[in-house]
Amino acid sequence: MFTPQPIGFVRSPYTGTKQIPKGLGTKHEAEGVLEIQPEFEQGLADIEGFSHIFVIWVFDRSQGVELVGTPPFDNRPHGVFATRSPRRPNPIGLTVVELLRREGRMLHVRGVDMLDGTPILDIKPYMSSVPPEKLKRGWLAEAEARGKKEV
Ligand SMILES: C[S@@+](CC[C@H](N)C(=O)[O-])C[C@H]1O[C@@H](n2cnc3c(N)ncnc32)[C@H](O)[C@@H]1O
């Protein structure tokens, strides 16, 4: 395999996991900065043209692995690979953020759901190619439908 090396760190308003909004239909609107290490700045060339980017990062403060678990906003268990749980065999997070502007090696973004200081492994431009009518949202859609009925 390879030894991952952070290309940068997330500057986020969140210092504790309880501050991060959770639950069905949550929209992440918090702004943050992706601070890229000076030795990787060249790799940001031409990123300004993209409205959204994938951020691949490390759950550096998660503990243990849970192969089957019940998300906080459902009452049924699901396999870890069918969820976005931090307690995964390889603790890697993936977040799509809106790129607001670039200032040198600082990417100002909206939509962070990571803790302050989270290591970033990679950044890629987001290009959605799945037509909405082909998108299935599995147990999440079912949980949302159940939630609406219970309200
Ligand atoms: C449900 S995960 C989803 C993360 C990402 N969007 C994904 O899908 O991989 C988001 C949660 O991870 C936790 N979290 C955020 N940053 C973390 C970090 N650096 N280490 C451990 N847990 C973190 C917080 O509890 C946050 O609410």
XYZ file of C-alpha atoms and ligand atoms in Angstrom:
178
model
C 0.000 0.000 0.000
C 1.344 3.470 0.779
C 1.890 5.679 3.787
C -0.607 8.526 3.680
C 0.725 12.023 4.188
C -1.588 14.959 4.926
C -1.585 17.529 2.125
C -3.110 20.014 4.547
C -5.479 20.592 7.450
C -9.069 21.772 7.836
C -9.703 25.029 9.672
C -13.241 24.605 10.910
C -15.446 26.345 13.497
C -16.036 22.956 15.142
C -13.827 21.915 18.058
C -16.097 19.144 19.341
C -18.240 16.568 17.540
C -21.398 17.701 19.396
C -21.174 21.098 17.639
C -21.513 19.521 14.188
C -25.123 19.406 12.917
C -26.409 15.839 12.447
C -29.592 14.167 11.378
C -31.812 13.547 8.404
C -31.871 16.380 5.919
C -29.084 18.308 7.677
C -27.531 20.939 5.436
C -23.925 21.777 6.182
C -23.497 25.511 5.721
C -20.507 26.178 7.973
C -17.575 27.923 6.372
C -14.005 26.806 6.833
C -10.587 26.914 5.240
C -8.600 24.081 3.705
C -5.023 25.053 4.523
C -2.766 23.257 2.065
C 0.867 22.623 2.987
C 3.305 24.897 1.099
C 4.965 21.949 -0.688
C 1.639 21.014 -2.336
C 0.434 24.530 -3.305
C 1.438 24.051 -6.953
C -1.104 21.248 -7.143
C -3.926 23.760 -6.632
C -3.350 25.337 -10.041
C -6.693 25.763 -11.881
C -8.856 24.630 -8.980
C -10.553 28.060 -8.863
C -12.738 27.125 -11.847
C -14.635 24.483 -9.896
C -17.649 25.390 -7.793
C -17.456 22.254 -5.635
C -14.667 19.912 -4.577
C -14.354 16.537 -2.900
C -12.278 16.602 0.265
C -10.843 13.248 1.332
C -9.764 13.338 4.952
C -8.938 11.330 8.071
C -11.269 10.740 11.038
C -8.230 11.322 13.236
C -10.297 11.456 16.439
C -12.574 8.445 15.918
C -12.092 5.341 18.005
C -12.557 1.717 17.043
C -14.454 0.045 14.254
C -18.145 -0.860 14.205
C -19.061 -3.050 11.241
C -22.785 -2.824 11.990
C -24.222 0.130 13.860
C -27.349 2.211 14.318
C -26.931 5.799 13.114
C -28.062 8.499 15.571
C -30.994 9.422 13.301
C -32.376 5.914 12.644
C -33.558 3.082 14.833
C -32.313 0.270 12.602
C -28.765 -1.080 12.276
C -26.834 -0.822 8.992
C -23.481 -2.073 7.726
C -20.691 0.465 8.038
C -20.223 0.585 4.264
C -23.856 1.651 3.899
C -23.287 4.596 6.246
C -20.989 7.572 6.723
C -19.951 6.470 10.217
C -16.524 7.602 11.486
C -15.931 4.118 12.979
C -14.706 2.375 9.819
C -11.835 -0.052 9.094
C -9.964 2.717 7.255
C -11.067 5.945 8.966
C -11.405 8.034 5.813
C -13.988 10.812 5.415
C -15.353 12.286 2.189
C -17.079 15.661 2.040
C -18.271 17.742 -0.901
C -17.750 21.430 -0.165
C -18.463 24.590 -2.136
C -15.297 26.435 -3.111
C -15.877 30.102 -2.258
C -12.433 31.442 -3.148
C -8.755 30.640 -3.176
C -6.140 32.776 -1.467
C -2.803 31.205 -2.306
C -2.717 27.886 -0.493
C -5.902 28.646 1.461
C -9.165 27.365 0.015
C -12.177 29.085 1.562
C -15.090 26.667 1.479
C -18.680 26.218 2.653
C -20.102 22.975 3.942
C -17.482 21.610 6.329
C -18.501 18.771 8.667
C -15.000 18.095 10.001
C -13.377 19.065 13.285
C -10.796 21.831 13.369
C -7.340 20.434 12.578
C -8.600 17.431 10.589
C -5.869 16.120 8.243
C -6.666 16.296 4.517
C -5.465 13.442 2.317
C -6.621 14.664 -1.088
C -8.799 17.115 -3.006
C -10.541 16.431 -6.310
C -12.966 18.438 -8.418
C -16.590 17.418 -7.948
C -18.378 16.482 -11.145
C -21.789 15.029 -10.608
C -22.719 12.680 -13.410
C -25.566 10.670 -11.887
C -28.930 11.875 -13.176
C -31.327 12.524 -10.249
C -33.843 9.963 -11.579
C -31.185 7.215 -11.351
C -30.127 8.045 -7.802
C -31.315 5.658 -5.065
C -30.804 6.627 -1.423
C -31.404 3.222 0.211
C -32.225 3.093 3.924
C -31.859 6.872 4.229
C -34.900 7.462 2.040
C -36.831 4.870 4.081
C -35.788 6.507 7.373
C -36.836 9.902 6.026
C -40.225 8.539 4.944
C -40.743 6.913 8.368
C -39.703 10.166 10.069
C -42.268 12.143 8.100
C -45.018 9.671 9.006
C -44.086 9.876 12.710
C -44.196 13.707 12.767
C -21.144 11.273 9.806
S -19.480 11.777 9.489
C -19.547 12.153 7.771
C -18.262 12.717 7.290
C -18.129 12.796 5.798
N -19.083 13.714 5.203
C -18.254 11.442 5.186
O -19.301 11.130 4.643
O -17.292 10.664 5.233
C -19.395 13.379 10.195
C -19.110 13.295 11.653
O -17.792 12.850 11.845
C -17.287 13.349 13.056
N -15.976 13.956 12.798
C -15.695 15.082 12.118
N -14.376 15.299 12.069
C -13.803 14.273 12.732
C -12.457 13.916 13.004
N -11.423 14.649 12.603
N -12.223 12.783 13.725
C -13.254 12.026 14.160
N -14.552 12.302 13.920
C -14.824 13.417 13.205
C -18.306 14.349 13.589
O -19.056 13.699 14.597
C -19.182 14.619 12.375
O -20.496 14.951 12.741
